[in-house]
Short mmCIF file of C-alpha atoms and ligand atoms in Angstrom, two decimals:
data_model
loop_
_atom_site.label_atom_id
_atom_site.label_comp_id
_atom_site.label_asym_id
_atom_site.label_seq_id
_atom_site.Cartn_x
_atom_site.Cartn_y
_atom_site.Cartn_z
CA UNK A 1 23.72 -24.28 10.58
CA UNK A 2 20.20 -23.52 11.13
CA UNK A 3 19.01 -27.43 9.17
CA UNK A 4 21.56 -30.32 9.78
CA UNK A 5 21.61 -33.03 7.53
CA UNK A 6 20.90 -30.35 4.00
CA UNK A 7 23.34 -32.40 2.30
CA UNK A 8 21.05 -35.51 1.62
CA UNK A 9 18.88 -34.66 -1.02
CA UNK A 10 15.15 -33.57 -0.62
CA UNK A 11 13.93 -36.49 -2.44
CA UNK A 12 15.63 -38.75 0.24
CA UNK A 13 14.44 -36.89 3.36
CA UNK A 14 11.11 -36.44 2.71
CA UNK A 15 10.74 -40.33 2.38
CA UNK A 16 10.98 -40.63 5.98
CA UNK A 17 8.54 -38.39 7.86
CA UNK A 18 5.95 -37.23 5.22
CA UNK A 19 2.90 -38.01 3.86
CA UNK A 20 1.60 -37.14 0.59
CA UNK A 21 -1.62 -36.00 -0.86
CA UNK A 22 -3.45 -38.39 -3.24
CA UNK A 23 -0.15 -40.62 -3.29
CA UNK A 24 0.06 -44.10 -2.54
CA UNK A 25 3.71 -43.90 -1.58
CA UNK A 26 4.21 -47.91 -2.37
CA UNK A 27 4.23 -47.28 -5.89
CA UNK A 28 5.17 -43.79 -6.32
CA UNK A 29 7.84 -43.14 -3.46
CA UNK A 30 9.74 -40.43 -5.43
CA UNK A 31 8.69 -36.79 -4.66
CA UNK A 32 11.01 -34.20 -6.85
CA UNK A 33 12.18 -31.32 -4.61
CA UNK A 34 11.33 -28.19 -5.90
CA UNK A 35 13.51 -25.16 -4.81
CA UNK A 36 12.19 -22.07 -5.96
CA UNK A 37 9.94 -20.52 -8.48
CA UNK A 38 9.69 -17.85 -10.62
CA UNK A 39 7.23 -16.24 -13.77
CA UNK A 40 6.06 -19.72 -14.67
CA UNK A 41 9.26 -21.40 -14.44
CA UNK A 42 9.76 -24.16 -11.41
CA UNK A 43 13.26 -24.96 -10.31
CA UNK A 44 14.71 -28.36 -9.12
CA UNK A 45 17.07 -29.33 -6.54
CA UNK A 46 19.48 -30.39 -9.46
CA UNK A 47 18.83 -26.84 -11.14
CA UNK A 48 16.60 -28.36 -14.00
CA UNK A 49 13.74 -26.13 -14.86
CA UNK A 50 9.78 -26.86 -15.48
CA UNK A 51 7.24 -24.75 -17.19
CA UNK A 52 4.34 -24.74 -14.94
CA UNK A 53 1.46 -25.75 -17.28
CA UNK A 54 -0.95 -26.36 -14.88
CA UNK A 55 -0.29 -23.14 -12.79
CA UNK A 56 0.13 -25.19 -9.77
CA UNK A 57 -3.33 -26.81 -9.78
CA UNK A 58 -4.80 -23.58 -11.16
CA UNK A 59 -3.37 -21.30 -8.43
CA UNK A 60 -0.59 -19.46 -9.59
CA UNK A 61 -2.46 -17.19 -12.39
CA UNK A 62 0.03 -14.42 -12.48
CA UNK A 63 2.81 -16.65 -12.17
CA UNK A 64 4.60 -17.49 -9.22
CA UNK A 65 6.75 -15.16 -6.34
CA UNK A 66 4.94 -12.50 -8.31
CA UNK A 67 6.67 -9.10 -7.01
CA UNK A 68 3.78 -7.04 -7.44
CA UNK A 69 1.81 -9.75 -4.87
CA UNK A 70 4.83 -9.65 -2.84
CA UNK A 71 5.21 -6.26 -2.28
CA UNK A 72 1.24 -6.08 -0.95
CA UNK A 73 1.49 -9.21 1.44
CA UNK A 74 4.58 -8.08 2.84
CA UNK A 75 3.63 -4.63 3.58
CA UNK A 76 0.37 -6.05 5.42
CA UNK A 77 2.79 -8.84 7.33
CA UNK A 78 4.18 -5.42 8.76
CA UNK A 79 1.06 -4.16 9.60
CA UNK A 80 -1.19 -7.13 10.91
CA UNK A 81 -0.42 -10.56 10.55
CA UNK A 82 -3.30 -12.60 12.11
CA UNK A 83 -6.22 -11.53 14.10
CA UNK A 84 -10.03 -13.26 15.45
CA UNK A 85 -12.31 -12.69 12.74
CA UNK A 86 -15.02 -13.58 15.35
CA UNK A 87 -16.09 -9.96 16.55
CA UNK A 88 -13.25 -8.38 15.19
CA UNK A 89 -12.73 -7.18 11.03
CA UNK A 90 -9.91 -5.34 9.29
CA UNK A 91 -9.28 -3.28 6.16
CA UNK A 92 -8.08 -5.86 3.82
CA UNK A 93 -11.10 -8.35 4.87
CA UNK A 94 -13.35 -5.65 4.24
CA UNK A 95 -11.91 -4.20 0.95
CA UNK A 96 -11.51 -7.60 -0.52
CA UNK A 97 -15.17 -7.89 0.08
CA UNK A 98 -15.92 -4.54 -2.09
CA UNK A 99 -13.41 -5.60 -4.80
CA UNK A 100 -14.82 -9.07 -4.93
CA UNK A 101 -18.49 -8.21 -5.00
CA UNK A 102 -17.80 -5.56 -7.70
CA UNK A 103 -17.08 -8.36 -9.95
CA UNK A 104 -18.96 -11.05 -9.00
CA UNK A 105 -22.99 -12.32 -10.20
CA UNK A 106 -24.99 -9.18 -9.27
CA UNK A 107 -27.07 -11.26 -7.29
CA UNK A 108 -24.10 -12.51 -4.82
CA UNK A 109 -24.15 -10.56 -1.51
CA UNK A 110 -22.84 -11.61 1.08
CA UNK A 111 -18.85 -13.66 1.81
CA UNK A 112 -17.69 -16.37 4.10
CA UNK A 113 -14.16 -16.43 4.40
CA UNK A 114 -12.37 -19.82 4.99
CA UNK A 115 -9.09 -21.90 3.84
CA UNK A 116 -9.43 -23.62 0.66
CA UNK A 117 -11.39 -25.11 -1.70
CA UNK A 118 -12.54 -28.02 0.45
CA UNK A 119 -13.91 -26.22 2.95
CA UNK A 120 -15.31 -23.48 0.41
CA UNK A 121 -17.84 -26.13 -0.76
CA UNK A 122 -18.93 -27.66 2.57
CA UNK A 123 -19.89 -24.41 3.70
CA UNK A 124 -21.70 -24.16 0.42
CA UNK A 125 -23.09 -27.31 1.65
CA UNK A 126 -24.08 -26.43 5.45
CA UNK A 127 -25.66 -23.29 4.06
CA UNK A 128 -28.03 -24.92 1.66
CA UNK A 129 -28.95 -27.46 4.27
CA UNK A 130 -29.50 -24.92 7.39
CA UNK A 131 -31.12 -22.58 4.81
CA UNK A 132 -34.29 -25.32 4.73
CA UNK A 133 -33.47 -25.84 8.29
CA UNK A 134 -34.51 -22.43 9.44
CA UNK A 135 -37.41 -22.41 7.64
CA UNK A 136 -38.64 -25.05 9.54
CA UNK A 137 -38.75 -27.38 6.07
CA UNK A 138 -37.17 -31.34 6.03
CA UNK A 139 -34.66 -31.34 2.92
CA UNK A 140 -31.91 -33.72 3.83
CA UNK A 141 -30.72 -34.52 0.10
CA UNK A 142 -28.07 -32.92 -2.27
CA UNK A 143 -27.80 -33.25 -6.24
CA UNK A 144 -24.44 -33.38 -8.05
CA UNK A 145 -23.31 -34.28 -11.64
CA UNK A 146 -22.44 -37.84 -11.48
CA UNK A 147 -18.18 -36.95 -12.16
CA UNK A 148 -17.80 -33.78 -10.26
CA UNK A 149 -15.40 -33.03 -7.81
CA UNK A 150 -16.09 -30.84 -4.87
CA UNK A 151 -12.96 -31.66 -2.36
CA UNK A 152 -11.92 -33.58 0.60
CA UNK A 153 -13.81 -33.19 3.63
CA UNK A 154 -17.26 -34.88 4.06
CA UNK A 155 -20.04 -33.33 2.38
CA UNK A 156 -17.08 -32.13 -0.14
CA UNK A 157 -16.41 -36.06 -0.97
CA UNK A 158 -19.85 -37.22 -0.40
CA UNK A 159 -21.67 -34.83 -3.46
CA UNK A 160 -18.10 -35.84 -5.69
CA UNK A 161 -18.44 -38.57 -8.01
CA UNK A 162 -16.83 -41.79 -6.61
CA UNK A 163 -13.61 -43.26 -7.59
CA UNK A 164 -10.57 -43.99 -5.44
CA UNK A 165 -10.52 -40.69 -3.73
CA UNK A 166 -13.57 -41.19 -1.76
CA UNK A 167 -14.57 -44.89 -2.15
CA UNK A 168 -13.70 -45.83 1.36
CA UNK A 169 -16.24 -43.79 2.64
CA UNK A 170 -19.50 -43.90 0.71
CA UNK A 171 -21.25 -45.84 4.01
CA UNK A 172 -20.70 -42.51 5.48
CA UNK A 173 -21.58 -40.03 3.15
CA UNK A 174 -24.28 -37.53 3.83
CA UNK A 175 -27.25 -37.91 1.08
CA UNK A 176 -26.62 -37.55 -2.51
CA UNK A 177 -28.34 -38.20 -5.47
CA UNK A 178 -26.40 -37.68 -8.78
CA UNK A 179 -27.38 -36.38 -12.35
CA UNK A 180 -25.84 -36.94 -15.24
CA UNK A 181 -23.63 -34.09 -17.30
CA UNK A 182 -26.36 -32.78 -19.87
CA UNK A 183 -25.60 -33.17 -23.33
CA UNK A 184 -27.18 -32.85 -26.67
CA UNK A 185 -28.34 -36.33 -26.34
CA UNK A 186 -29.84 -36.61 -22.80
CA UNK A 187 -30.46 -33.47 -21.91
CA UNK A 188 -34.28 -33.45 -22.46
CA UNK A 189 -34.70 -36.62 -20.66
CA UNK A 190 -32.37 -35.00 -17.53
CA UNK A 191 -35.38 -32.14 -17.63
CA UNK A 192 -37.74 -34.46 -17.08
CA UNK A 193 -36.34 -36.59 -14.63
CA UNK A 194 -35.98 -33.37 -12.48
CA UNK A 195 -39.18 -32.47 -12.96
CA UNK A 196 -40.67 -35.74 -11.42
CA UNK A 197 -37.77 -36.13 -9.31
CA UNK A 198 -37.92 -32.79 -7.74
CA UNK A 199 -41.98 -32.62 -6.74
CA UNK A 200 -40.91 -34.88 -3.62
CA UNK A 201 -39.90 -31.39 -1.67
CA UNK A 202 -36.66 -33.60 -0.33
CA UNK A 203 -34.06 -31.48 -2.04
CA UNK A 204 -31.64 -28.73 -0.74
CA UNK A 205 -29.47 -28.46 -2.87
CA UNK A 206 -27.57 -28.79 -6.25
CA UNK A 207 -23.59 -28.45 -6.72
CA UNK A 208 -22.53 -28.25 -10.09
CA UNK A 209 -18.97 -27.14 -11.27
CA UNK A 210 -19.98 -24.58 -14.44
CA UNK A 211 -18.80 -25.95 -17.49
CA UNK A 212 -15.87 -27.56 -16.72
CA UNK A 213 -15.51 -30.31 -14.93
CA UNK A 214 -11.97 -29.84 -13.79
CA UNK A 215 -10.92 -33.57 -11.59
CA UNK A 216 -12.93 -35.38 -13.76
CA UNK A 217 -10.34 -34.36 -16.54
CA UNK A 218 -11.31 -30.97 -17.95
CA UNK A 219 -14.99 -32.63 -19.16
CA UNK A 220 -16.78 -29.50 -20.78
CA UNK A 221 -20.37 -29.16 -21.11
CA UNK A 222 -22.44 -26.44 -22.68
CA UNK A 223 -24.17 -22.82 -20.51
CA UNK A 224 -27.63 -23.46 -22.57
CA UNK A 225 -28.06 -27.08 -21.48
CA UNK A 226 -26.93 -26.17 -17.68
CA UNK A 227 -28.76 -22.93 -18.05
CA UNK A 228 -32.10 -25.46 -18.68
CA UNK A 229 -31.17 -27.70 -15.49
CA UNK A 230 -30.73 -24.72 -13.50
CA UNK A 231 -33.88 -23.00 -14.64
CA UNK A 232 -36.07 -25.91 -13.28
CA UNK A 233 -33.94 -26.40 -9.90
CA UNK A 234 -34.16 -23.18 -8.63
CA UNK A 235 -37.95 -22.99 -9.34
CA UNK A 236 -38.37 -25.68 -6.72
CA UNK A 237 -36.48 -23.41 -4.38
CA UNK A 238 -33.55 -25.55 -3.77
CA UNK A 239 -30.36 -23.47 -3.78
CA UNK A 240 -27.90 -23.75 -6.76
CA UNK A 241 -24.18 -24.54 -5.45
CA UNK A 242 -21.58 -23.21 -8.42
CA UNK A 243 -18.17 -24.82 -7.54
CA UNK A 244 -16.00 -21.79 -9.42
CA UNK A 245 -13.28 -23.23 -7.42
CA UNK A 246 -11.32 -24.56 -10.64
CA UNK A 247 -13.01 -22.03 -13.07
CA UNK A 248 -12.92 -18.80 -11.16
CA UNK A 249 -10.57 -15.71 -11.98
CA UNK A 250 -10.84 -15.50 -15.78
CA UNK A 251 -9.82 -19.12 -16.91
CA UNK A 252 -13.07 -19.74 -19.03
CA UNK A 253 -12.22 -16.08 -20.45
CA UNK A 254 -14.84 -14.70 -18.06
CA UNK A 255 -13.72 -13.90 -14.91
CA UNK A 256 -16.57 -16.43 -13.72
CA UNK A 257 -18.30 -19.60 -15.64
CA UNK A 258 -21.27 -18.83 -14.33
CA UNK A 259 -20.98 -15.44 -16.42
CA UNK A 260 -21.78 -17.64 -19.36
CA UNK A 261 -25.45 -18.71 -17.85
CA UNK A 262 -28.10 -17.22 -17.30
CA UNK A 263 -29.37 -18.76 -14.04
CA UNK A 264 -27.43 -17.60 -11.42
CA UNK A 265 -26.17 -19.48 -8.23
CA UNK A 266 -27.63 -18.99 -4.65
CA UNK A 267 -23.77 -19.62 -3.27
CA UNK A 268 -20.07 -19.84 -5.32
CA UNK A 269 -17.60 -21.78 -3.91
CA UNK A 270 -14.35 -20.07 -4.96
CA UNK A 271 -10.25 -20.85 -3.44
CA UNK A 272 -7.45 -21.89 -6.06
CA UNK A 273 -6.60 -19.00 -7.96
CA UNK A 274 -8.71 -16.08 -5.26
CA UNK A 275 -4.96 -15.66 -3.57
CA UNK A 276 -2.96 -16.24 -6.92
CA UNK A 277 -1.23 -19.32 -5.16
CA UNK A 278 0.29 -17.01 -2.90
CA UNK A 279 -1.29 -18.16 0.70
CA UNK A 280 -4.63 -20.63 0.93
CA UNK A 281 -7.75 -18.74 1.29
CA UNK A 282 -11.30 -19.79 0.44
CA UNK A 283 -14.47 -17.66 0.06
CA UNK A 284 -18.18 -18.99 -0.23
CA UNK A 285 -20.28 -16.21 -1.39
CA UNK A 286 -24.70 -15.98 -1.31
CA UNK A 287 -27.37 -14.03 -2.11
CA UNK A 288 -28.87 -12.31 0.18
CA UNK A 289 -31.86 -14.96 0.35
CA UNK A 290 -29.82 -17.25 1.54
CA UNK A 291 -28.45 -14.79 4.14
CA UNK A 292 -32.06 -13.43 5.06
CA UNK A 293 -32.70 -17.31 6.11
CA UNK A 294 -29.93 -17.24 9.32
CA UNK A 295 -30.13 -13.70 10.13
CA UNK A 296 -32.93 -13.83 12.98
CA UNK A 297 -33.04 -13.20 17.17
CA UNK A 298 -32.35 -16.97 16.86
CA UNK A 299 -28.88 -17.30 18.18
CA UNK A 300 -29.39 -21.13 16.71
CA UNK A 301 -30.06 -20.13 13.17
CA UNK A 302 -26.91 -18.43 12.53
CA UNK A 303 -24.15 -20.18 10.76
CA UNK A 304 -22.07 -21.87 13.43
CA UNK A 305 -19.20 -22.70 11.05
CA UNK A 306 -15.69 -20.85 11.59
CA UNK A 307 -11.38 -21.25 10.94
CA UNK A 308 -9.09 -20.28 13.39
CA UNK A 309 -7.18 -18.34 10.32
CA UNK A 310 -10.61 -17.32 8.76
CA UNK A 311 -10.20 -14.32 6.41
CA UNK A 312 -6.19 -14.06 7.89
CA UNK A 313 -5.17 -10.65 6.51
CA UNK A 314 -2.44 -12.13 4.29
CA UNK A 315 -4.59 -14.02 2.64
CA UNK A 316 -6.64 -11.23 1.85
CA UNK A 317 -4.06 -8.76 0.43
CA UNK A 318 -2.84 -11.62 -1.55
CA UNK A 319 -6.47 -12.20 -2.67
CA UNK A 320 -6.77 -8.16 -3.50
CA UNK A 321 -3.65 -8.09 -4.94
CA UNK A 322 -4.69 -11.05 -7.30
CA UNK A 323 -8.09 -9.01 -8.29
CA UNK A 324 -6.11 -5.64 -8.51
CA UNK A 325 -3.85 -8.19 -11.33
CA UNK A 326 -6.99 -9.72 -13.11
CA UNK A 327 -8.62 -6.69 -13.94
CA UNK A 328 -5.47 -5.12 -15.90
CA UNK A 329 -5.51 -4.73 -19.48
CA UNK A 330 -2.37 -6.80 -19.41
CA UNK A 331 -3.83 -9.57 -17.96
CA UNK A 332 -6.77 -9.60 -19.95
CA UNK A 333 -4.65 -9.23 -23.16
CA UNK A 334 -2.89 -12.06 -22.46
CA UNK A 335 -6.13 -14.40 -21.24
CA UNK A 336 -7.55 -13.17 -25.35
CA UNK A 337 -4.00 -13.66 -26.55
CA UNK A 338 -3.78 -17.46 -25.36
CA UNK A 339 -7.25 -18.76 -26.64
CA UNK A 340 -5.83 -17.79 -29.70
CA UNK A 341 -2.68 -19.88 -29.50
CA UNK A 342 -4.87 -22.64 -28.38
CA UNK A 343 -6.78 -22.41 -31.40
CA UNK A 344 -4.01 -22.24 -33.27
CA UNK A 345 -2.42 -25.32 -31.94
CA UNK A 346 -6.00 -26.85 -31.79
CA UNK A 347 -6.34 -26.66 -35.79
CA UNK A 348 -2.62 -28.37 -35.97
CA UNK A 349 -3.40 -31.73 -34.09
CA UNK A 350 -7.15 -32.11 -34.12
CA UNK A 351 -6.87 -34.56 -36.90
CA UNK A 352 -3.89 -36.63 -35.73
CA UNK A 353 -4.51 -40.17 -35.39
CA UNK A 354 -3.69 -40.28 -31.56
CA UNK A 355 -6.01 -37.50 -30.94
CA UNK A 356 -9.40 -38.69 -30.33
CA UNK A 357 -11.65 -35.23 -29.20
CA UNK A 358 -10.04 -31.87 -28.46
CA UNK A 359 -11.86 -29.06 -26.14
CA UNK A 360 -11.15 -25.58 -24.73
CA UNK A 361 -12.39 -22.69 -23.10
CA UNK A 362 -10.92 -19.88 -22.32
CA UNK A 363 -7.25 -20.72 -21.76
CA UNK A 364 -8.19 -24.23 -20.54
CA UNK A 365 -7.13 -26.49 -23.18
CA UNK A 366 -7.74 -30.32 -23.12
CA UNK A 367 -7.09 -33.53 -25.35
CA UNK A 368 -8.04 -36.85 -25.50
CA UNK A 369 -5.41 -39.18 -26.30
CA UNK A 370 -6.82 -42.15 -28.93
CA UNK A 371 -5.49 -44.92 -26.54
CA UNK A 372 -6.91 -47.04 -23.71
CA UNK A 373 -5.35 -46.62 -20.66
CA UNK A 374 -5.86 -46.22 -16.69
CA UNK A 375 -6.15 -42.77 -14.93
CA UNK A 376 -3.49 -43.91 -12.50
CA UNK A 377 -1.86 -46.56 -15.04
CA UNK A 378 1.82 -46.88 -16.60
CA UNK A 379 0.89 -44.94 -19.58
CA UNK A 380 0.18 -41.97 -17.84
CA UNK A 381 3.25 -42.03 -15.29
CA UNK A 382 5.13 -42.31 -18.87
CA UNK A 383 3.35 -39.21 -20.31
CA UNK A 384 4.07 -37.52 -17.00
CA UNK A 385 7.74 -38.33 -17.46
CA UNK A 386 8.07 -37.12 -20.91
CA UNK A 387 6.70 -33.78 -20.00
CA UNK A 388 9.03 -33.59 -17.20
CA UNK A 389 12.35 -34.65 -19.57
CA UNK A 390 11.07 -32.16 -21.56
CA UNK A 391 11.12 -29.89 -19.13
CA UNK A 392 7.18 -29.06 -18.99
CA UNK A 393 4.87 -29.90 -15.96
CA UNK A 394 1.67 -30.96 -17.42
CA UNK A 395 -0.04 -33.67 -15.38
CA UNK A 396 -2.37 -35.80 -17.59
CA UNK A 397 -5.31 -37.41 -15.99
CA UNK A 398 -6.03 -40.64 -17.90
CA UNK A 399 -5.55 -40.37 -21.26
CA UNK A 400 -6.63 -36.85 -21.08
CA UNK A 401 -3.91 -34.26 -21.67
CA UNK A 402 -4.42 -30.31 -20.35
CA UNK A 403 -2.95 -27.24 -20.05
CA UNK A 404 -3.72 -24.56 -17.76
CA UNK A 405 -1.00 -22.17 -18.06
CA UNK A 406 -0.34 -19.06 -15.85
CA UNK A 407 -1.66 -15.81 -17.83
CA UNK A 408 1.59 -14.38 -17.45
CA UNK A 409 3.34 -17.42 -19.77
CA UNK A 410 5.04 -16.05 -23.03
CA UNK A 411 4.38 -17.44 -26.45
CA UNK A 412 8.04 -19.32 -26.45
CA UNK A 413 6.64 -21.02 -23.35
CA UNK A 414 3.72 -21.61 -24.70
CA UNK A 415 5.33 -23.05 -27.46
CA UNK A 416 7.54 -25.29 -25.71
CA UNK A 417 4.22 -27.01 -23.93
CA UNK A 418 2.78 -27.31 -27.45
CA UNK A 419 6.05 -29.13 -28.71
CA UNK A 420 6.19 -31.30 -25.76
CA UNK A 421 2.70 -32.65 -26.63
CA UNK A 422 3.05 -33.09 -30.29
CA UNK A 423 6.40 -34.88 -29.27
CA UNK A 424 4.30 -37.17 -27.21
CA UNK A 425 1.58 -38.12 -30.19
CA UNK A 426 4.84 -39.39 -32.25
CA UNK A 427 6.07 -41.73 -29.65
CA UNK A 428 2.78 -43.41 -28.27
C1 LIG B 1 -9.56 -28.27 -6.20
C2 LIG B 1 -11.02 -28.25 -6.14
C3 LIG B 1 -11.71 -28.35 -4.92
C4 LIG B 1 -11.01 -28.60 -3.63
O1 LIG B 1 -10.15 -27.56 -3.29
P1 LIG B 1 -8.97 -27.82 -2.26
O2 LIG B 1 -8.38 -26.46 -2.02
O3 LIG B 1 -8.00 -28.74 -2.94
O4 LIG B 1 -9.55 -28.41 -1.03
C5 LIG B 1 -13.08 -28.26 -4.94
N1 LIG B 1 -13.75 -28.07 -6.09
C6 LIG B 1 -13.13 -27.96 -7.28
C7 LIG B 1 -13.93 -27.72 -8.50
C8 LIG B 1 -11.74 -28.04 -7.34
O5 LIG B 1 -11.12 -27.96 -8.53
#
C-alpha cells in the first residue's frame, strides 16, 4: 500500500497535522473529506453528495474535473510542465495573453502573471505605488471601500475592511484611508469629500471591487454611482485598482464588472475563476500608462516582484481552456438562462417574512435573512448544516444567504438549491 493508515477516516486524520484556512479549529474541529468531484456535484467520504452552490469559492465555473479542461492541461503536462518565466516565455503564456486581452477593457495592455488572488492585488498594489515612485512624486496612501476584501498578504489585508481576518495586524498595515460604498443617499457627499480629500497630492491609489462586494457578503452597489467616484479619482491621476477577482469571467453577466462602467481601471486584479478551479493562477493586468512608468534604462524602476511558478504552463492552458469555455454559446446560454431562474425564484420569496432585502446580478444571487445574528454565530453554522443535510453547499455569511452556482448547473439542480432555501425560511 502506497498510504498506511487509509482506514481511519479523513475527518480523523486531518485533525492531527493540518491547519486550516480562516478556521479556528477550537470550535470548528470537523473538516468533511471530500473525495471526488464531478459537473457540480461534490462527493463525500461516506458517498453523500453536495451541489456546489458556491462553485468552490467562485472557481469552478464550468463545473468541476471538467473533461474538456482536462484534456488541454494534460496534453501540455506532456509537453512542458514548469519552466523560469524570468528570461524565458512559452506558447500557452503567450496565447493566454492574446485570448485574455481580446476580451478584456480596451484600455488594459499589458499582464503579470502570479498565483492567486492575494497576490493578484498586491501587485496591483506595488504597481500603483512604484508607478508615483518613478515619477519621482511622494504618494504613500491607498483608498478602499470601507467593507472590501482584497486577500491575505499585506497590502491585500491592509486596503480590506477590518474584521477578524486582519485585526491582528492593523499596527502594521501599510496606509489606507477608506470610503464608504456610494449609495443613493451619500453618494453626493462621497464626491465631495474626494474632491477636498484628494487636492493633498498624497494618493496612489484606489481598490475597489466593481459592484459586488463579494467577502463582505455579496453587498451590491450601482456602475453610475462608482462610475461618478471613479470619474473624479482618476482625474487626480491616482490609478484605479478593480479587484475582478470575485466578479471576473461572466458572473455579473458580463464577462467583467467593470464592463458595466464607464471609467475604466489603470490595473484588474483577476484569479478565482481565470483557471476554472482547475490549478491557482493569478493575473494583474495595466494600461500601458502604468507600464510606460517602469519601462526605462533604470534597472531600479522595473517591477522587482516575481513567483517561482509565475505564469506555470498548466496554469495557463487551464486558464485558456477556461476562456476557450466562456466564450461558447453554451456557456453564455446558460449564464442568460440562470438570471432568469433567479428572477424567477426572486419574485417567489421576496415578500416572505424572513426575507428582509433580496439582490442579484448576473448569476450572483443574494438574500438577507430578517433575523439578527453573528457572521460566525450558531445560527449560521445551523444554516450551513441544513444546506449540507440537504445535500446543497451554500455557505451563508451572516445572515446573508448566496448562491453562486457553476454555469454548467441544470435547472433540477438549480432547483434543489432553491428548495433548500425556502426550506430554511420555514424553520427559522
Ligand atoms: C478571494 C478574493 C481575493 C483573494 O484571493 P485568494 O486567491 O483567496 O488569495 C481577493 N479579492 C477578492 C475580491 C476575492 O474575492
Amino acid at each position: 500500500m502506497l498510504y498506511s493508515n487509509t482506514s481511519k477516516n479523513l475527518s480523523e486524520r486531518d485533525k492531527k497535522h493540518l491547519w486550516h484556512p480562516l478556521t479556528q479549529h477550537k470550535l470548528h474541529p470537523e473538516m468533511l473529506g471530500i473525495v471526488k468531484a464531478k459537473g457540480c456535484i461534490l462527493f463525500d467520504e461516506n458517498g453523500k453528495e453536495y451541489i456546489d452552490g458556491i462553485s468552490s469559492w467562485y472557481t469552478s465555473m464550468y463545473g468541476h474535473c471538467n473533461d474538456f479542461i482536462i484534456d488541454k492541461v494534460y496534453y501540455q503536462m506532456r509537453q512542458l510542465d514548469q519552466v523560469v518565466f524570468s528570461g524565458f516565455t512559452h506558447e500557452p503564456a503567450v496565447k493566454l495573453s492574446e485570448e485574455l486581452i481580446k476580451i478584456l477593457p480596451v484600455n488594459q495592455e499589458k499582464l503579470f502573471l502570479s498565483d492567486n488572488g492575494s497576490t493578484a492585488t498586491e501587485i496591483g498594489i506595488k504597481m500603483a505605488l512604484q508607478y508615483h515612485h518613478n515619477r519621482g512624486k511622494k504618494r504613500h496612501v491607498l483608498l478602499a471601500f470601507e467593507e472590501g476584501f482584497h486577500g491575505d498578504t499585506f497590502g491585500a489585508m491592509s486596503v480590506s475592511g477590518l474584521s477578524v481576518y486582519n485585526g491582528a495586524f492593523k499596527d502594521f498595515f501599510i496606509d489606507v484611508e477608506r470610503i464608504p460604498v456610494p449609495t443613493d443617499k451619500n453618494a453626493h457627499e462621497i464626491v465631495d469629500f474626494l474632491r477636498n480629500r484628494l487636492e493633498k497630492g498624497d494618493v496612489a491609489g484606489f481598490i475597489y471591487e466593481p459592484l459586488v462586494q463579494g467577502a463582505a457578503a455579496m453587498k451590491m452597489h450601482n456602475a453610475s454611482h462608482l462610475n461618478n467616484i471613479l470619474k473624479i479619482i482618476k482625474e487626480e491621476d491616482v490609478l484605479l485598482i478593480a479587484d475582478e477577482v470575485m466578479t471576473g469571467f461572466g458572473k455579473t453577466g458580463k464577462h467583467f464588472a467593470s464592463d458595466y462602467i464607464e471609467t475604466k481601471p489603470d490595473i484588474i486584479c483577476l484569479s478565482k475563476a481565470l483557471t476554472a478551479g482547475m490549478v491557482p493562477m493569478a493575473i494583474t493586468s495595466c494600461s500601458i500608462k502604468v507600464y510606460n512608468a517602469f519601462y526605462s534604462n533604470d534597472i531600479s524602476k522595473g517591477l522587482f516582484h516575481g513567483h517561482t511558478y509565475t505564469a506555470n504552463p498548466l496554469a495557463c492552458s487551464a486558464a485558456l481552456a477556461g476562456l476557450e469555455l466562456l466564450q461558447t454559446e453554451e456557456i453564455q446560454g446558460n449564464i442568460q438562462e440562470i438570471v432568469k431562474w433567479h428572477q424567477e425564484f426572486n419574485e417567489e420569496i421576496k415578500h416572505h417574512p424572513k426575507v428582509a432585502s433580496t439582490r442579484q446580478i448576473g448569476i450572483i444571487y443574494a438574500l438577507d435573512l430578517n433575523v439578527k445574528m453573528k457572521r460566525y454565530g450558531n445560527l449560521r453554522d445551523k444554516l450551513f448544516k441544513h444546506f449540507m443535510d440537504n445535500g446543497v453547499f451554500l455557505r451563508p455569511l451572516g445572515n446573508t444567504i448566496y448562491i453562486l452556482a457553476p454555469y454548467v448547473i441544470t435547472k433540477e439542480q438549480m432547483q434543489k438549491i432553491y428548495n433548500s432555501i425556502k426550506s430554511i425560511l420555514n424553520i427559522i
